[in-house]
Short mmCIF file of C-alpha atoms in Angstrom, two decimals:
data_model
loop_
_atom_site.label_atom_id
_atom_site.label_comp_id
_atom_site.label_asym_id
_atom_site.label_seq_id
_atom_site.Cartn_x
_atom_site.Cartn_y
_atom_site.Cartn_z
CA ALA A 1 -43.44 63.30 4.98
CA LEU A 2 -43.99 61.52 1.67
CA VAL A 3 -41.95 58.44 0.82
CA ASN A 4 -40.91 58.54 -2.86
CA PRO A 5 -44.14 60.02 -4.25
CA LYS A 6 -44.57 59.57 -7.99
CA SER A 7 -47.59 61.69 -8.88
CA PRO A 8 -47.24 65.47 -9.15
CA GLU A 9 -51.04 65.66 -8.98
CA ASN A 10 -51.05 63.97 -5.58
CA VAL A 11 -48.26 66.18 -4.27
CA GLY A 12 -50.12 69.26 -5.53
CA HIS A 13 -53.27 68.18 -3.73
CA ILE A 14 -51.23 67.45 -0.60
CA MET A 15 -49.70 70.94 -0.72
CA ARG A 16 -53.18 72.42 -1.01
CA ALA A 17 -54.31 70.37 2.01
CA ALA A 18 -51.17 71.49 3.89
CA GLY A 19 -52.23 75.09 3.37
CA CYS A 20 -55.83 74.45 4.35
CA PHE A 21 -54.94 72.59 7.55
CA GLY A 22 -52.01 74.74 8.73
CA VAL A 23 -49.12 72.36 8.06
CA SER A 24 -45.71 74.02 8.50
CA GLY A 25 -43.77 71.95 5.97
CA VAL A 26 -43.88 68.94 3.64
CA PHE A 27 -40.88 66.68 3.04
CA TYR A 28 -40.44 64.00 0.42
CA SER A 29 -37.86 61.33 -0.35
CA GLY A 30 -36.86 59.60 -3.55
CA GLN A 31 -36.43 60.94 -7.07
CA ARG A 32 -39.69 60.25 -8.88
CA PHE A 33 -41.43 63.45 -7.82
CA HIS A 34 -38.27 65.47 -8.43
CA TYR A 35 -38.48 64.59 -12.13
CA ALA A 36 -42.22 65.27 -12.36
CA ARG A 37 -42.32 68.39 -10.15
CA GLN A 38 -42.98 70.84 -12.99
CA PHE A 39 -46.44 69.31 -13.39
CA ILE A 40 -47.56 70.02 -9.80
CA THR A 41 -51.27 70.80 -9.34
CA ASP A 42 -50.99 73.10 -6.34
CA THR A 43 -53.66 75.51 -7.58
CA LYS A 44 -53.34 77.76 -4.53
CA ASP A 45 -49.52 78.08 -4.91
CA THR A 46 -49.11 76.79 -1.36
CA HIS A 47 -45.55 75.75 -2.20
CA GLU A 48 -44.70 79.47 -2.13
CA ARG A 49 -45.74 79.68 1.57
CA ILE A 50 -45.07 76.18 2.88
CA PRO A 51 -41.72 74.55 2.15
CA LEU A 52 -41.74 71.40 0.00
CA THR A 53 -38.33 69.93 0.71
CA HIS A 54 -36.51 66.88 -0.60
CA CYS A 55 -34.83 64.87 2.19
CA ASP A 56 -33.24 61.42 2.01
CA PRO A 57 -33.65 59.78 4.41
CA LEU A 58 -36.84 61.34 5.76
CA GLN A 59 -35.71 60.63 9.32
CA ASN A 60 -33.32 63.59 8.92
CA ALA A 61 -36.30 65.92 8.47
CA LEU A 62 -37.87 65.18 11.87
CA PRO A 63 -38.35 68.53 13.65
CA PRO A 64 -37.15 68.72 17.28
CA GLY A 65 -39.88 67.47 19.61
CA ALA A 66 -42.00 65.97 16.83
CA ILE A 67 -43.42 62.46 17.08
CA PRO A 68 -43.06 60.31 13.93
CA VAL A 69 -46.39 58.68 12.97
CA ALA A 70 -46.58 56.08 10.19
CA VAL A 71 -49.81 56.10 8.19
CA GLU A 72 -50.01 52.66 6.64
CA LEU A 73 -52.12 49.52 6.43
CA VAL A 74 -50.12 47.58 9.03
CA GLU A 75 -51.54 44.76 11.13
CA GLY A 76 -51.81 45.94 14.72
CA ALA A 77 -51.95 49.64 13.76
CA THR A 78 -54.37 51.99 15.52
CA PRO A 79 -57.49 52.94 13.55
CA LEU A 80 -57.59 56.67 12.90
CA MET A 81 -60.87 57.18 14.76
CA ASP A 82 -59.22 55.89 17.96
CA TYR A 83 -55.98 57.83 17.60
CA VAL A 84 -55.03 60.80 19.78
CA HIS A 85 -52.77 63.02 17.69
CA PRO A 86 -49.63 64.32 19.42
CA PRO A 87 -49.26 68.12 19.54
CA GLN A 88 -46.30 67.94 17.14
CA ALA A 89 -46.83 65.06 14.73
CA PHE A 90 -44.59 64.12 11.81
CA TYR A 91 -46.85 61.98 9.64
CA VAL A 92 -45.09 59.57 7.27
CA PHE A 93 -47.10 58.41 4.25
CA GLY A 94 -46.06 55.62 1.89
CA PRO A 95 -45.77 55.82 -1.89
CA GLU A 96 -48.81 55.51 -4.17
CA ASP A 97 -47.65 52.16 -5.50
CA GLY A 98 -46.09 50.56 -2.45
CA SER A 99 -45.81 50.50 1.32
CA LEU A 100 -43.57 52.00 3.96
CA SER A 101 -40.47 49.98 4.70
CA ARG A 102 -40.29 47.91 7.88
CA GLU A 103 -37.43 50.21 8.97
CA LEU A 104 -39.57 53.35 8.66
CA VAL A 105 -42.54 51.76 10.43
CA GLN A 106 -40.31 50.64 13.31
CA TRP A 107 -38.75 54.12 13.51
CA CYS A 108 -42.18 55.71 14.03
CA ARG A 109 -43.50 55.85 17.58
CA ASP A 110 -47.09 55.40 16.39
CA VAL A 111 -48.63 53.54 13.46
CA ILE A 112 -52.15 54.47 12.35
CA TYR A 113 -54.39 53.59 9.44
CA VAL A 114 -57.53 54.93 7.81
CA PRO A 115 -60.05 52.08 8.10
CA THR A 116 -61.31 51.51 4.58
CA THR A 117 -61.91 48.53 2.35
CA GLY A 118 -58.93 48.77 0.03
CA CYS A 119 -56.26 51.43 0.04
CA LEU A 120 -56.90 55.12 -0.50
CA ASN A 121 -55.22 57.56 -2.85
CA LEU A 122 -52.19 59.23 -1.21
CA ALA A 123 -53.65 62.74 -1.32
CA ALA A 124 -56.99 61.47 0.03
CA SER A 125 -55.19 59.79 2.94
CA VAL A 126 -53.33 63.00 3.80
CA ASN A 127 -56.55 65.03 3.70
CA ILE A 128 -58.38 62.57 5.95
CA VAL A 129 -55.58 62.42 8.53
CA LEU A 130 -55.22 66.21 8.63
CA TYR A 131 -58.99 66.68 8.90
CA ASP A 132 -59.17 64.13 11.73
CA ARG A 133 -56.39 65.98 13.55
CA GLN A 134 -58.24 69.28 13.22
CA ALA A 135 -61.62 67.79 14.16
CA LYS A 136 -60.19 66.32 17.36
CA SER A 137 -58.33 69.52 18.28
CA GLY A 138 -61.43 71.40 19.40
CA PHE A 139 -61.10 73.79 16.46
CA THR A 140 -64.35 75.54 15.67
CA GLY A 141 -65.04 77.46 12.50
CA ASN A 142 -67.02 80.65 12.12
CA ASP A 143 -68.27 83.03 9.43
CA ASP A 144 -64.94 84.90 9.37
CA LEU A 145 -63.20 81.67 8.42
CA ILE A 146 -65.81 80.97 5.74
CA ARG A 147 -65.38 84.45 4.25
CA ALA A 148 -61.59 84.09 4.24
CA SER A 149 -61.66 80.59 2.74
CA ARG A 150 -64.25 80.60 -0.01
CA ASP A 151 -63.84 81.42 -3.65
CA THR A 152 -64.22 85.09 -4.58
CA ASN A 153 -67.35 84.24 -6.62
CA ASN A 154 -69.11 82.70 -3.61
CA ARG A 155 -71.10 85.12 -1.47
CA LEU A 156 -73.74 82.69 -0.25
CA LYS A 157 -75.42 83.09 3.12
CA LYS A 158 -77.68 80.62 4.85
CA GLY A 159 -81.35 81.48 4.79
#
């Protein structure tokens, strides 16, 4: 869930990450992205397979059984490397030029942060959280996944 995103480039990159990491849907609140949507940079057209849905307030988008998780630089939050992701997480990311509201943070069961010096770009934060989730899930890749994922011009093999 994206709180009032402003950058269509970020949302496009987030949609691409959603496709790469198996996300079932992306929700956003606010109007800024709505006006800029035509400039989306989703180069894999993920928005045709994964819903990108406006929802105000985002709390109404919480799927049954999902655990809301705020991703924000909040004192007392759990560092990402120590976090155990719930099976059904509903990650809530703040806007590029602001923070999550106190109300949204309190609504979330968990609050996590990516430990960096300074704040990250929204799309970068989403990619890191989704990668961390996958890395901790026991997922293992193989050559079939590589063949299915790489660009059609890439036929490299090790050795």
